[in-house]
Every structure is written in C-alpha cells, then in structure tokens.
mmCIF file of C-alpha atoms and ligand atoms in Angstrom:
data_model
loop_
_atom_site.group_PDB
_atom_site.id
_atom_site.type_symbol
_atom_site.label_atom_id
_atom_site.label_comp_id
_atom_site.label_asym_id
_atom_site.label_seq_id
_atom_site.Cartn_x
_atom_site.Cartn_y
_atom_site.Cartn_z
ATOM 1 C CA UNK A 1 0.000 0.000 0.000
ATOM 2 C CA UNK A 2 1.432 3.094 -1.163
ATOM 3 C CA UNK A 3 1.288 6.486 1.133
ATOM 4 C CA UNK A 4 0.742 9.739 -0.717
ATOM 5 C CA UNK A 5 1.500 12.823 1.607
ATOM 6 C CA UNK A 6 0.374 16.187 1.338
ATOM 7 C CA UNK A 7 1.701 18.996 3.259
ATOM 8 C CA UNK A 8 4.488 21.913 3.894
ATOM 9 C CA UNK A 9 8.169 21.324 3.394
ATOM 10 C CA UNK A 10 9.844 24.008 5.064
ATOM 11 C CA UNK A 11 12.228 25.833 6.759
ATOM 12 C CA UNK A 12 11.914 26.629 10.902
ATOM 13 C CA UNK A 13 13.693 28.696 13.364
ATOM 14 C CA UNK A 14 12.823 26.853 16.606
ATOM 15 C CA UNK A 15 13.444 28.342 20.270
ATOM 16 C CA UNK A 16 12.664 25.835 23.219
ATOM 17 C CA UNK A 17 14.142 26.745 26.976
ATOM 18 C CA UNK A 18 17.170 24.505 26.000
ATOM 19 C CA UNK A 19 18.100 26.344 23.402
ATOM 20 C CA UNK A 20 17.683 27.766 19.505
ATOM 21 C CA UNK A 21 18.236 26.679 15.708
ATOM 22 C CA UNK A 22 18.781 29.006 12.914
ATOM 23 C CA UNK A 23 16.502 27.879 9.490
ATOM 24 C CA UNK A 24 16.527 23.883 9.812
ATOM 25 C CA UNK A 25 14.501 21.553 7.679
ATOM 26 C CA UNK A 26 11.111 21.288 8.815
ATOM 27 C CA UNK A 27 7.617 21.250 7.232
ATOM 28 C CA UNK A 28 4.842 18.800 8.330
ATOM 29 C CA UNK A 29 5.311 16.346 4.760
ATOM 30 C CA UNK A 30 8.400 16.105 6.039
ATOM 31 C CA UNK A 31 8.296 14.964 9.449
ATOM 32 C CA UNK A 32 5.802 12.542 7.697
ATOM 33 C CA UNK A 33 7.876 11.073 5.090
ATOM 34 C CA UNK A 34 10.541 10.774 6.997
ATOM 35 C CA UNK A 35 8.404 8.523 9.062
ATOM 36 C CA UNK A 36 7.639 6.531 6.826
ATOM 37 C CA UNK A 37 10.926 5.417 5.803
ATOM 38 C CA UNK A 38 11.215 4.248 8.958
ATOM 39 C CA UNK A 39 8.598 2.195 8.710
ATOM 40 C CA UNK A 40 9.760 1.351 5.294
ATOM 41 C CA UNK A 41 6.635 2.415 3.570
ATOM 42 C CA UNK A 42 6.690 3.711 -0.111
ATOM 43 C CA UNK A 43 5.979 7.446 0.263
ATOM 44 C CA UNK A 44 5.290 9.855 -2.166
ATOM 45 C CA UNK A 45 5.356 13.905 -1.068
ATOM 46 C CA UNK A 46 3.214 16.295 -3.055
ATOM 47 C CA UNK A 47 5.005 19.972 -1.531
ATOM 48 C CA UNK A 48 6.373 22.652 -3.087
ATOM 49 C CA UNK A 49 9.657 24.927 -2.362
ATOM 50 C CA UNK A 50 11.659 27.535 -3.215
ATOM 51 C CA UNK A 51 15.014 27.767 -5.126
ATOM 52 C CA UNK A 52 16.463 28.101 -1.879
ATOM 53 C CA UNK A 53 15.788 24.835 -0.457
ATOM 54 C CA UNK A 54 19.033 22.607 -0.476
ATOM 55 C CA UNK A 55 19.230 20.144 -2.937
ATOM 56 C CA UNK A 56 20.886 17.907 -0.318
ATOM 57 C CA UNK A 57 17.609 17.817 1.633
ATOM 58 C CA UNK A 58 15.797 16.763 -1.155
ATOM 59 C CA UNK A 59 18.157 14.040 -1.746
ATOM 60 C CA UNK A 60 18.147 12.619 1.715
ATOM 61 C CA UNK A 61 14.493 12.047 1.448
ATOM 62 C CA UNK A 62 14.799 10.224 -2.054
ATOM 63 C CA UNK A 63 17.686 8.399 -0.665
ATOM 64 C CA UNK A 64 15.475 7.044 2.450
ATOM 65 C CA UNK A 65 12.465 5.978 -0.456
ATOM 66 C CA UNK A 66 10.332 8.881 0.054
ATOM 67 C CA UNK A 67 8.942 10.021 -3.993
ATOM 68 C CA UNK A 68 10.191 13.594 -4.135
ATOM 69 C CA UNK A 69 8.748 13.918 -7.947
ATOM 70 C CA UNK A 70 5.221 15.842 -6.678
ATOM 71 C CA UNK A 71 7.731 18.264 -4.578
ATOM 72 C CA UNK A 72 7.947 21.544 -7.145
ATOM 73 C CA UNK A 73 10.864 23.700 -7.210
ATOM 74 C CA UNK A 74 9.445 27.528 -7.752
ATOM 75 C CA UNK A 75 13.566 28.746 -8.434
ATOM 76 C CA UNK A 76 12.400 31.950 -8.214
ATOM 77 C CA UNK A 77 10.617 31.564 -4.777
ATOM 78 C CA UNK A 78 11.441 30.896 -1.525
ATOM 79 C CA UNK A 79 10.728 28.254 0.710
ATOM 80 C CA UNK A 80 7.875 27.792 3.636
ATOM 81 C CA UNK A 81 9.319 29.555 6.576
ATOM 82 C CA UNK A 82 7.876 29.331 10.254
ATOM 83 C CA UNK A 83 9.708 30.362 13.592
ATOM 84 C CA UNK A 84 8.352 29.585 17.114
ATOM 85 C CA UNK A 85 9.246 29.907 20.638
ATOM 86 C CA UNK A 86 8.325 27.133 23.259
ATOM 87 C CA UNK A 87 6.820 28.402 26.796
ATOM 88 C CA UNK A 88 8.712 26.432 29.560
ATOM 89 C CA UNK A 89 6.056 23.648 29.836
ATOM 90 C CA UNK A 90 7.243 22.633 26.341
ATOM 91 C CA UNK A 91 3.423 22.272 26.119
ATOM 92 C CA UNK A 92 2.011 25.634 24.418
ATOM 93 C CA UNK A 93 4.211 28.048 21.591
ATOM 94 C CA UNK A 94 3.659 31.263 20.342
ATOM 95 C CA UNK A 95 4.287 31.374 16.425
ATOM 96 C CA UNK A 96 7.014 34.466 15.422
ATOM 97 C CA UNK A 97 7.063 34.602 12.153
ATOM 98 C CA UNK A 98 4.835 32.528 9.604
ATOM 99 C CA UNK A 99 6.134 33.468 5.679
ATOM 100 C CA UNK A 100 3.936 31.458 3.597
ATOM 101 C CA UNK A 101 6.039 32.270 0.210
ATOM 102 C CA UNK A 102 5.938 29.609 -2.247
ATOM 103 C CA UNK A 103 3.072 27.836 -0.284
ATOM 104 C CA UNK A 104 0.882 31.104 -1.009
ATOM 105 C CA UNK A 105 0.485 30.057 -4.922
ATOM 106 C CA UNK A 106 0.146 26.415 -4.423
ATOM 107 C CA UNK A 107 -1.232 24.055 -7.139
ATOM 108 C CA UNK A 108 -0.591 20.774 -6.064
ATOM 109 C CA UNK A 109 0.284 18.419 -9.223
ATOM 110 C CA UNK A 110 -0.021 14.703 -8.454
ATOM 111 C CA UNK A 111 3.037 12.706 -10.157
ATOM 112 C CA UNK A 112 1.368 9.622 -12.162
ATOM 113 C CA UNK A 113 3.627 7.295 -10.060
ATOM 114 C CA UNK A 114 1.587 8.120 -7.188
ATOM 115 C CA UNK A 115 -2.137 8.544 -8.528
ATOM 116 C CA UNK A 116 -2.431 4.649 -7.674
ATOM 117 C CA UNK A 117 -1.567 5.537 -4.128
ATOM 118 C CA UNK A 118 -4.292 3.669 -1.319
ATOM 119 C CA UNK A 119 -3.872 5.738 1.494
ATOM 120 C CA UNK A 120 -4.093 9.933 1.342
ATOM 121 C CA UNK A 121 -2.657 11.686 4.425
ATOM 122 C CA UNK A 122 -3.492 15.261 4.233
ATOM 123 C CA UNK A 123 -1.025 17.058 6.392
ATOM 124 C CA UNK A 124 -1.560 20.612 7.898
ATOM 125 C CA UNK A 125 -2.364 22.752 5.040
ATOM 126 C CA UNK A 126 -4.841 25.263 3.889
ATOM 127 C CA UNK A 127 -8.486 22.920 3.649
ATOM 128 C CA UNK A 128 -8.440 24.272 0.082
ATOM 129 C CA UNK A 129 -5.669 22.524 -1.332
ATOM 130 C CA UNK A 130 -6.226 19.391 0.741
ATOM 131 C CA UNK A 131 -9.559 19.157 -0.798
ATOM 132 C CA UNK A 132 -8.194 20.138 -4.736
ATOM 133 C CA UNK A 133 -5.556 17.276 -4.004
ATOM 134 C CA UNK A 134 -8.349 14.632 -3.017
ATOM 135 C CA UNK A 135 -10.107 15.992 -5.972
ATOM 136 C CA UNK A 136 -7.457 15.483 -8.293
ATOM 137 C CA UNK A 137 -6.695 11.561 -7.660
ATOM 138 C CA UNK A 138 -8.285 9.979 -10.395
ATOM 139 C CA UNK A 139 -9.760 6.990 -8.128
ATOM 140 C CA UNK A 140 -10.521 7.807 -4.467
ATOM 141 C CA UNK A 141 -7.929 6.038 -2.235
ATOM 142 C CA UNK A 142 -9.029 3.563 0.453
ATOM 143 C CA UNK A 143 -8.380 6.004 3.301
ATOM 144 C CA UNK A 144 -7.920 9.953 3.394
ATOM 145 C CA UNK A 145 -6.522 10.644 6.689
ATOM 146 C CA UNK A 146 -7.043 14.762 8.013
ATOM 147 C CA UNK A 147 -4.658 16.888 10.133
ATOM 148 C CA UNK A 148 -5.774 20.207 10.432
ATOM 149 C CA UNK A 149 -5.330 22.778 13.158
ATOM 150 C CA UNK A 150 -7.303 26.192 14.667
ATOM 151 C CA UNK A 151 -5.961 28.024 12.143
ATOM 152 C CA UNK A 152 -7.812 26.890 9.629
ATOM 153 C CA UNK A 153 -10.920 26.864 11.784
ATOM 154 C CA UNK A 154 -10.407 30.671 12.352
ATOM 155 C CA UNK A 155 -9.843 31.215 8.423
ATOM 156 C CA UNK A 156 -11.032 29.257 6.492
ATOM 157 C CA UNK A 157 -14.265 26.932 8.400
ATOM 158 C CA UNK A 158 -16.596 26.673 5.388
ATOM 159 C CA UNK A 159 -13.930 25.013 3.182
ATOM 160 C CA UNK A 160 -12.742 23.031 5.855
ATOM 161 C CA UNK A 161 -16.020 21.479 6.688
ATOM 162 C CA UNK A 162 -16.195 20.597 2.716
ATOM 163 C CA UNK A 163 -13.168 18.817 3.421
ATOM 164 C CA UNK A 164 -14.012 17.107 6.829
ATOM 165 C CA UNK A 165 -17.025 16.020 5.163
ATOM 166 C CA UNK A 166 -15.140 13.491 2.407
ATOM 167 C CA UNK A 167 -12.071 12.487 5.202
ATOM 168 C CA UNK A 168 -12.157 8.927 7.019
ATOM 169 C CA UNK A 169 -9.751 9.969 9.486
ATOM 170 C CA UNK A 170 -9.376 12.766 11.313
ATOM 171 C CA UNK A 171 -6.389 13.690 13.442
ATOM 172 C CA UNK A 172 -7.027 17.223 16.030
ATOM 173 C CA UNK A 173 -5.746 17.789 19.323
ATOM 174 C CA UNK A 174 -8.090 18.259 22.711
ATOM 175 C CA UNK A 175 -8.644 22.056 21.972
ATOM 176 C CA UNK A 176 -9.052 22.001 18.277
ATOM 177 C CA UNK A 177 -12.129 19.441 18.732
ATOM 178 C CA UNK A 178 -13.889 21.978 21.349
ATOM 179 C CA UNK A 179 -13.578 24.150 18.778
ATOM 180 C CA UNK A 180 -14.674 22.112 15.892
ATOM 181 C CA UNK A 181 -17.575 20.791 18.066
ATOM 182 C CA UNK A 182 -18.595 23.472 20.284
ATOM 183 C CA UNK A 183 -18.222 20.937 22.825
ATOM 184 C CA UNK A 184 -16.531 20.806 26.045
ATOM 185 C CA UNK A 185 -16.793 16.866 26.696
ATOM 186 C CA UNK A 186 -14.354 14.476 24.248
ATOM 187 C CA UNK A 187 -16.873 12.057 23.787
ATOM 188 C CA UNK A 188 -19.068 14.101 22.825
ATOM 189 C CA UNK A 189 -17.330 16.640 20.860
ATOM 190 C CA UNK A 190 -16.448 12.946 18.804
ATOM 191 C CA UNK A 191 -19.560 12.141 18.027
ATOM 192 C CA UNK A 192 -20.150 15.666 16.636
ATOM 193 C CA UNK A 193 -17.063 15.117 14.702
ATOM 194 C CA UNK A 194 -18.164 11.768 13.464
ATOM 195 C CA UNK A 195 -21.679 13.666 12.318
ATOM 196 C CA UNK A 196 -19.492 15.783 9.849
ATOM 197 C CA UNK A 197 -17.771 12.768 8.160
ATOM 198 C CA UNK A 198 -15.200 10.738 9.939
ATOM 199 C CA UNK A 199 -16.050 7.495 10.505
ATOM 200 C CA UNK A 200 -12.508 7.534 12.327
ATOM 201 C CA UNK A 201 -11.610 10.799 15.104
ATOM 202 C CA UNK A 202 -8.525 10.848 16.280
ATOM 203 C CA UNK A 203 -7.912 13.275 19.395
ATOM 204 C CA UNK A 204 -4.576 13.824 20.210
ATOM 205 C CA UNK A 205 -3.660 14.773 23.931
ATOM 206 C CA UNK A 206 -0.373 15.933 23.796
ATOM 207 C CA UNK A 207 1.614 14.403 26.678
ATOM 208 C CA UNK A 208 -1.910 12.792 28.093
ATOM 209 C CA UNK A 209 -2.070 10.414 24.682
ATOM 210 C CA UNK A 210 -4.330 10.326 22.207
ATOM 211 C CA UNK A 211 -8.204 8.730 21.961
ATOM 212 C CA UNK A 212 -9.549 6.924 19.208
ATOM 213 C CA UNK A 213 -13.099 7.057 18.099
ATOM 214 C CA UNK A 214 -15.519 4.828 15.975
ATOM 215 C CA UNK A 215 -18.693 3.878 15.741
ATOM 216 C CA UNK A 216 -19.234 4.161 19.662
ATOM 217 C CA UNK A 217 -16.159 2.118 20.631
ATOM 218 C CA UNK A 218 -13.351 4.486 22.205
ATOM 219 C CA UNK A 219 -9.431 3.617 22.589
ATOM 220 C CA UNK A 220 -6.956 5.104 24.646
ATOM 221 C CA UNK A 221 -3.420 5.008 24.779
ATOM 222 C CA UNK A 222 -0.990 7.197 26.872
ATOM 223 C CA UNK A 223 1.915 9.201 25.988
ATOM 224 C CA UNK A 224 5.212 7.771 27.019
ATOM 225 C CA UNK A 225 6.832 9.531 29.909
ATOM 226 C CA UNK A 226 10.299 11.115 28.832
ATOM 227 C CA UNK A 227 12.918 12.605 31.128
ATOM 228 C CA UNK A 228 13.851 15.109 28.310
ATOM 229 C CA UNK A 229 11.084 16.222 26.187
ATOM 230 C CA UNK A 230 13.791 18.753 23.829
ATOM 231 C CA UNK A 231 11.750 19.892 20.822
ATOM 232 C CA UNK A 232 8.115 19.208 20.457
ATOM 233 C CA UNK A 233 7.920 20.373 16.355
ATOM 234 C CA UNK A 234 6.739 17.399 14.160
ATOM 235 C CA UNK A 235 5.366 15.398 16.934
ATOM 236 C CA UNK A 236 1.580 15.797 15.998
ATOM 237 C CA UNK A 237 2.763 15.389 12.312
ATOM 238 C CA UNK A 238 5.324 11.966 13.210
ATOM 239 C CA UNK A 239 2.227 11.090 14.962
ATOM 240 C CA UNK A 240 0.055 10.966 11.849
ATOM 241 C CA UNK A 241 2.507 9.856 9.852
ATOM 242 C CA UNK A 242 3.699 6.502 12.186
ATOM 243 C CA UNK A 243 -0.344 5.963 12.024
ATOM 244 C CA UNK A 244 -0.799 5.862 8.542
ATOM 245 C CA UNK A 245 2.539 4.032 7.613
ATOM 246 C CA UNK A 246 1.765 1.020 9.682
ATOM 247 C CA UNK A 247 -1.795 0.982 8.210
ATOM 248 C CA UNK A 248 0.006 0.601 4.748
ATOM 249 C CA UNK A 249 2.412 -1.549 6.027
ATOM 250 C CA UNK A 250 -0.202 -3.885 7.119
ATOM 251 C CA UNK A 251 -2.834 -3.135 4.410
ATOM 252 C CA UNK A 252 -5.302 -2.829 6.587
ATOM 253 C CA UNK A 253 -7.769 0.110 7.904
ATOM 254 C CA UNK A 254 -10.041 -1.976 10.656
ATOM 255 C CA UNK A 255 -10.159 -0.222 14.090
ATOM 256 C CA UNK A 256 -8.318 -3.076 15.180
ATOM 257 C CA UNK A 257 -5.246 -2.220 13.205
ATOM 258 C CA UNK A 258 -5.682 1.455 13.683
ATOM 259 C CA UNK A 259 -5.644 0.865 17.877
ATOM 260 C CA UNK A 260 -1.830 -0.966 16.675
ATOM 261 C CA UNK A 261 -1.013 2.161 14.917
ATOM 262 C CA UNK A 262 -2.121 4.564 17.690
ATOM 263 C CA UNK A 263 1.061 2.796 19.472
ATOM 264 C CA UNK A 264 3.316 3.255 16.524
ATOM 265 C CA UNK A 265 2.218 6.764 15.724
ATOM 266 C CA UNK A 266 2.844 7.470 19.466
ATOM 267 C CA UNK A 267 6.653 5.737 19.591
ATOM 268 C CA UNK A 268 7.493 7.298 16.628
ATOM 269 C CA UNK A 269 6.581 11.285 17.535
ATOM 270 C CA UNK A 270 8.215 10.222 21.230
ATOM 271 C CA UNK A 271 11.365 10.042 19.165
ATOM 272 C CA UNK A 272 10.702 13.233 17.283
ATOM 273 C CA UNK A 273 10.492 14.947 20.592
ATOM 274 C CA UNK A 274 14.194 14.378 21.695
ATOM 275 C CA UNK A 275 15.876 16.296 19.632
ATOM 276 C CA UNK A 276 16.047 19.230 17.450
ATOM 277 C CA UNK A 277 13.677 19.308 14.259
ATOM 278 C CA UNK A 278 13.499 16.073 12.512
ATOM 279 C CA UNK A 279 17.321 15.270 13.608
ATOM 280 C CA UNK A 280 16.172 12.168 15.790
ATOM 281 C CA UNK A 281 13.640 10.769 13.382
ATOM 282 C CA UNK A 282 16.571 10.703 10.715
ATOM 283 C CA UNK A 283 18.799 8.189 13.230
ATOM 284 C CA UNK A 284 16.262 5.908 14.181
ATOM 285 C CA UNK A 285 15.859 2.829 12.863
ATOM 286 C CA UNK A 286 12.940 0.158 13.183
ATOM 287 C CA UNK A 287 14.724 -1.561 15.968
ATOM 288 C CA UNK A 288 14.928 1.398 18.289
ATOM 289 C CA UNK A 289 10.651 1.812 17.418
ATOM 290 C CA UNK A 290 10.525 -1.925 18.750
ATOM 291 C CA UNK A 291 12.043 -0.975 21.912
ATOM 292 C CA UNK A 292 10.178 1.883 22.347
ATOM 293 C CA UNK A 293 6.667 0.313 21.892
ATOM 294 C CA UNK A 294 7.839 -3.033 24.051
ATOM 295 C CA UNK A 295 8.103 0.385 26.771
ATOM 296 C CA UNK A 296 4.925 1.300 25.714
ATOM 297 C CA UNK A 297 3.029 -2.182 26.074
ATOM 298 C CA UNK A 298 5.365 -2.787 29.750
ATOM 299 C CA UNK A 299 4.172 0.902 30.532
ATOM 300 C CA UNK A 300 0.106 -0.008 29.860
ATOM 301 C CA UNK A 301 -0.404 -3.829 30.586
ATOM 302 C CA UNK A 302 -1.712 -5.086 33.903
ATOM 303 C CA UNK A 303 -3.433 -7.840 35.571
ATOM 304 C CA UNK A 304 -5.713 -7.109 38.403
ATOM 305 C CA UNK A 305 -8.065 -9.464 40.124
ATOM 306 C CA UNK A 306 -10.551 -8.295 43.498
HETATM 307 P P1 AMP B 1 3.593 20.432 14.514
HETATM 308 O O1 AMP B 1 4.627 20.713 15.570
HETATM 309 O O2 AMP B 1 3.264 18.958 14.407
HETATM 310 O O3 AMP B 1 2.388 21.288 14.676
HETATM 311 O O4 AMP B 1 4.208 20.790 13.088
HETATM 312 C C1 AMP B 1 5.234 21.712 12.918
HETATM 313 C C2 AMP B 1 5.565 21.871 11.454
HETATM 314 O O5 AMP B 1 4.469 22.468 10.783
HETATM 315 C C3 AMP B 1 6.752 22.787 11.254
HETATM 316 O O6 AMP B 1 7.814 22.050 10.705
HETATM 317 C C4 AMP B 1 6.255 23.894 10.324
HETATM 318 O O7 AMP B 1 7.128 24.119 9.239
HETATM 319 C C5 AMP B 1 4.909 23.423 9.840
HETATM 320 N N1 AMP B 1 3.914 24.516 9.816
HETATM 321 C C6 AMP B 1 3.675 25.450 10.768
HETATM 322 N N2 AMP B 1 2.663 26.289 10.391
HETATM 323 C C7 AMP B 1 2.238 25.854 9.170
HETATM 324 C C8 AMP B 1 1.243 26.307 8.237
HETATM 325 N N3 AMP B 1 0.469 27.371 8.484
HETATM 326 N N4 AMP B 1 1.103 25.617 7.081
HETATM 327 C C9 AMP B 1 1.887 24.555 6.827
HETATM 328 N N5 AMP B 1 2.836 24.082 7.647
HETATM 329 C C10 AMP B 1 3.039 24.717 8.808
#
C-alpha cells in the first residue's frame, strides 16, 4: 500500500528553553515522510519549495524511499518559513514569524507514479488545497486521513467542513475538537465530529495520549513519559505519519489495526520529541521503534483481580 502525503516542506527557526536553531529543515510532509521510511513504507510527497531549499535535503528524502517527484521547485521563490518559541512547559508556543512564500500560490500536481496511491494523508495545510488534491486523484484512495489545526478553523471553516465532510480519518488535538464541536466533553465533541464525516476521530492529547473514536467504541493510549522532552515540532505530524505508515504496512484500515497504529504513531513522535527538528527521526531505525513500543506495552499492561 502506497502512502501519498500532502503537506508543507519548510524551513523553521525553533526556540525551546534549552536552546535555539537558525533555518533547519522542517515542514509537516516532512516529518511525515521521513516517518515513513522508517517504517519502510513507499511514500510519495506532493510539496512545493523555493530555489532556496538545499538540494541535499531533497536528496536525503529520495535516498530514504520517500517520492520527491510531486515536490515543485518555484527557483524563483522561496521556501515555507515558520519560527516559534516554546513556553517552559514545552506544552504551548507562540508562532514568530509565519512566511507562507511559495506555499501562497500552491497548485498541487499529483506525479502519475503516485495517482495509484491507497492511502491519502493530508497534512496541515490550507483545507483548500487538501480538498483540490483529493479531488485530483483519479480513483478515491481507500483512506484519506485529516490533520488540520485552529488556524484553519479561524480562516477558512466553510472550506474546511467541505473537506471534513469526504475524510475517514481525522487527526485534532483536545482544543481544536472543542472548537470544531462546540463541545466541552471528548466524547461528545467525537460524536459531533463523526456527524461531519469521519467514521474515524482521532484526538490527540499531547503528553496525556491520544483517543480513538468509531462507531461508539473508544481507545486510549498514553503518551510515554520522557525525562527530556527537547523539541516538540513534528510530533503531531510523526504522529500521523507513524499511524498511517503502519496501516500501509499492514494493508489494513479496521479499528483493530488502527488501535496498533495509535502505538506506533505514538513511539514514533516520542522520538521526534528528543531532539532538534526532525534530527532524531533521521537516526532511528525500526529496531529502536521496537524498543520503544515493548516500553509502551510494559508501561500499559496489567493484571488485576478483586
Ligand atoms: P507540529 O509541531 O506537528 O504542529 O508541526 C510543525 C511543522 O508544521 C513545522 O515544521 C512547520 O514548518 C509546519 N507549519 C507550521 N505552520 C504551518 C502552516 N500554516 N502551514 C503549513 N505548515 C506549517
């Protein structure tokens, strides 16, 4: 099962209390592909960047598997940029400086190498071209998985809801479903969720885990507790993209799989988070995820009798 990916590939200045990076590779399609060549699942990005994004970056994605032929090179523009500044929780960031540049034009183009692709993961991106990229695969795949963010509640709702309406999965964290829902209450701001479209509603919890939703069965997993949380960039986006590559890897969508990939989707952004930008998810390998989730089942499995 092939993944196509949708989403920024970018440039970020990040500042967390431990210290600060000058313009590193970043982007959410990137954190994303890169996860899925550790899961060594065939990847395709559809992106777009400027004539100042390093060709070396764009080889050490095709050298890991990832398809870079839907990422467009505007030479005359320049790339994505966004800057932010962690508070000391690690847990909330203000955003400095969002340049949207080449991303501001944005026709996504879907290589023909990739039109066959099962599984659609539309990363964090304006609802408009998520939904003009769905629109533009000449069969629908088996699953379109949804990230989106307040943002694009704030800006752009109408579209968005066009677009929640046609996703299977969605993927929003605690707040961004209150929002969505105009609920305070996770279960039920799910079930409003699942009235727009989603058969499948991923809320993410941020160092509390995530819940899974579908068709009134619920699954919760926990966040694995790190002594150094570094960087928390790409985590929601590893997150997505550890779900969706072991659903490819093991060509299935059930809920039963998807509770698996929960897990891996979890591991994976756990690794994101100790380091800089997507520095750790370029060492790891599937061995280290192996550890990490044996953690992860030590960490949640218990036997109790009364
Ligand atoms: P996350 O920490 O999972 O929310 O994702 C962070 C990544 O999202 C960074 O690498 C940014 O380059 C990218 N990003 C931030 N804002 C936007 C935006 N408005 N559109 C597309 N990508 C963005």
């Amino acid at each position: 099962m092939k993944l196509l990916v949708v989403g920024s590939v970018a440039f970020d200045a990040i500042e967390t209390p431990f210290g600060k990076t000058d313009k590193i590779l970043g982007g959410a399609a990137t954190y994303i592909g890169l996860a899925a060549s550790v899961m060594n699942v065939k990847s395709g990005i559809v992106s777009v960047v400027g004539g100042d994004f390093p060709q070396t970056d764009l080889d050490m994605l095709s050298d890991r598997g990832v398809n870079i032929e839907g990422i467009e090179i505007v030479k005359e523009g320049k790339t994505f940029f966004w800057s932010g500044k962690y508070h000391n929780d690690l847990n909330t960031r203000d955003t400095l400086i969002t340049e949207v540049n080449v991303l501001e034009n944005f026709d996504p183009k879907i290589p023909a190498s990739m039109q066959d692709a099962e599984i659609l993961l539309l990363g964090n991106l304006h609802p408009g071209v998520q939904l003009s990229v769905l629109e533009k695969m000449e069969k629908r795949p088996k699953l379109v998985i949804l990230d989106t963010m307040n943002f694009w509640m704030d800006s752009a709702l109408d579209i968005l809801m066009e677009m929640v309406k046609k996703t299977d999965v969605i993927t929003i964290n605690d707040e961004e479903a209150r929002q969505l829902s105009g609920e305070y209450s996770l279960m039920k701001a799910a079930k409003k969720i699942h009235e727009m479209g989603p058969q499948f509603v991923i809320i993410k919890k941020g160092e509390h885990g995530a819940l899974l939703f579908h068709e009134g069965k619920i699954f919760a997993i926990p966040a694995l507790p790190l002594e150094e949380v570094f960087d928390p960039t790409g985590a929601g986006d590893t997150f997505a993209g550890g779900f969706a590559s072991y659903l490819a890897r093991k060509k299935s969508v059930s809920f039963e799989t998807m509770k698996a990939a929960l897990i891996v989707g979890s591991a994976m952004a756990s690794f994101t988070v100790e380091k800089f930008g997507t520095e750790r998810l370029q060492e790891i390998t599937a061995e280290d995820m192996n550890r990490r989730i044996k953690e992860f089942k030590e960490l949640t499995t218990f036997e109790v009798e009364v």
